[in-house]
């Protein structure tokens, strides 16, 4: 078994070694990449933003979907052969065979590498070829490791690694393993550190936040209550949760979401509006239970932003089943619908359902239909915000000379950039226009 130990600084020549780190995929993966960069900088390596300047290239990969895997492989192939290439993250545990067949690398490791990246870089600099995958799906890094944040005002805090699900289409569980939750005190200490360093928006992230704490006797609601007791002016965004786990703690969860620190934003992926398809997916809830969760949240938090996910063309999805998904979106009117086309992923149960596969042309057609409905629904929902006045946290530099902020419901609000630095500021604003995926705002004053 390959074992890591934290190396603070092996020798002075590290100062002259330039490392390029890039992450793909979900917020949990972005957080992993921030830990990697922070540990490397702390050990004396020089981080660079231009791959061409680097001696060592670290790609923190994702392989949740086939198009994502293809894009990552394409990027890996472009790395010059004179660079030391380290591939970490989910893809080495999802499709190592393809990496070996199509790319050239010096080392591979899984996600949650943390401080282990320091020794891994040193070993490849010393000429070793390293495969460090033995315990990759059973570890988790210390939450207080140094970080180099992608966004200085957003603190991405992993609350667990792995999950408790066995979804038929999912290959990420092969990479991230079974559920390993951090203790509430550990998460709170990380949030405290982030707030001291200027963070104003805390993302509690996991493969499934709904199952947080099931392995250690606590719940997501317990964690939210603890984080929200911290002093200061900040928001908390809760990441994706599977409906069946949300249902188990529904009363406590709805109450916790009412705290002023919590963004009124619920990401609850239904994946299909048909109960038979949900059974084939091995999702442990029904359409009716999904609707019940939304009803309970909306009763207590009327302006909550709801995001959901739909997979089009899962094996066995008939035309009638797809119509049920369309009907569910029309009935529940989510603000955001993340639409995915089904692709069979290595090692999954769904990849073996070939007799039930839906033709690719039909999958494409269905995804277009549901995306069009999602766009229509998003615009209708966002139009209701026109005329609203309230506080917005500026949390992102936008495109085309703009700022992007979030209101209490995590609605993205776009403002023209007037030349001053507003990142991390709270402003009073009025919504003057709407698009399917964002609002346009007019700043009134800073608060």
PDB file of C-alpha atoms in Angstrom, residues 315-316 351-358:
ATOM      1  CA  UNK A 315     -32.530   2.499 -20.037  1.00  0.00           C
ATOM      2  CA  UNK A 316     -36.197   1.558 -19.918  1.00  0.00           C
ATOM      3  CA  UNK A 351     -24.272  -0.035 -18.438  1.00  0.00           C
ATOM      4  CA  UNK A 352     -25.440  -3.670 -18.400  1.00  0.00           C
ATOM      5  CA  UNK A 353     -29.071  -2.838 -19.286  1.00  0.00           C
ATOM      6  CA  UNK A 354     -28.336  -2.875 -23.009  1.00  0.00           C
ATOM      7  CA  UNK A 355     -31.619  -4.474 -23.993  1.00  0.00           C
ATOM      8  CA  UNK A 356     -33.359  -1.409 -22.509  1.00  0.00           C
ATOM      9  CA  UNK A 357     -31.157   1.261 -24.119  1.00  0.00           C
ATOM     10  CA  UNK A 358     -32.943   4.214 -25.707  1.00  0.00           C
TER      11      UNK A 358
END
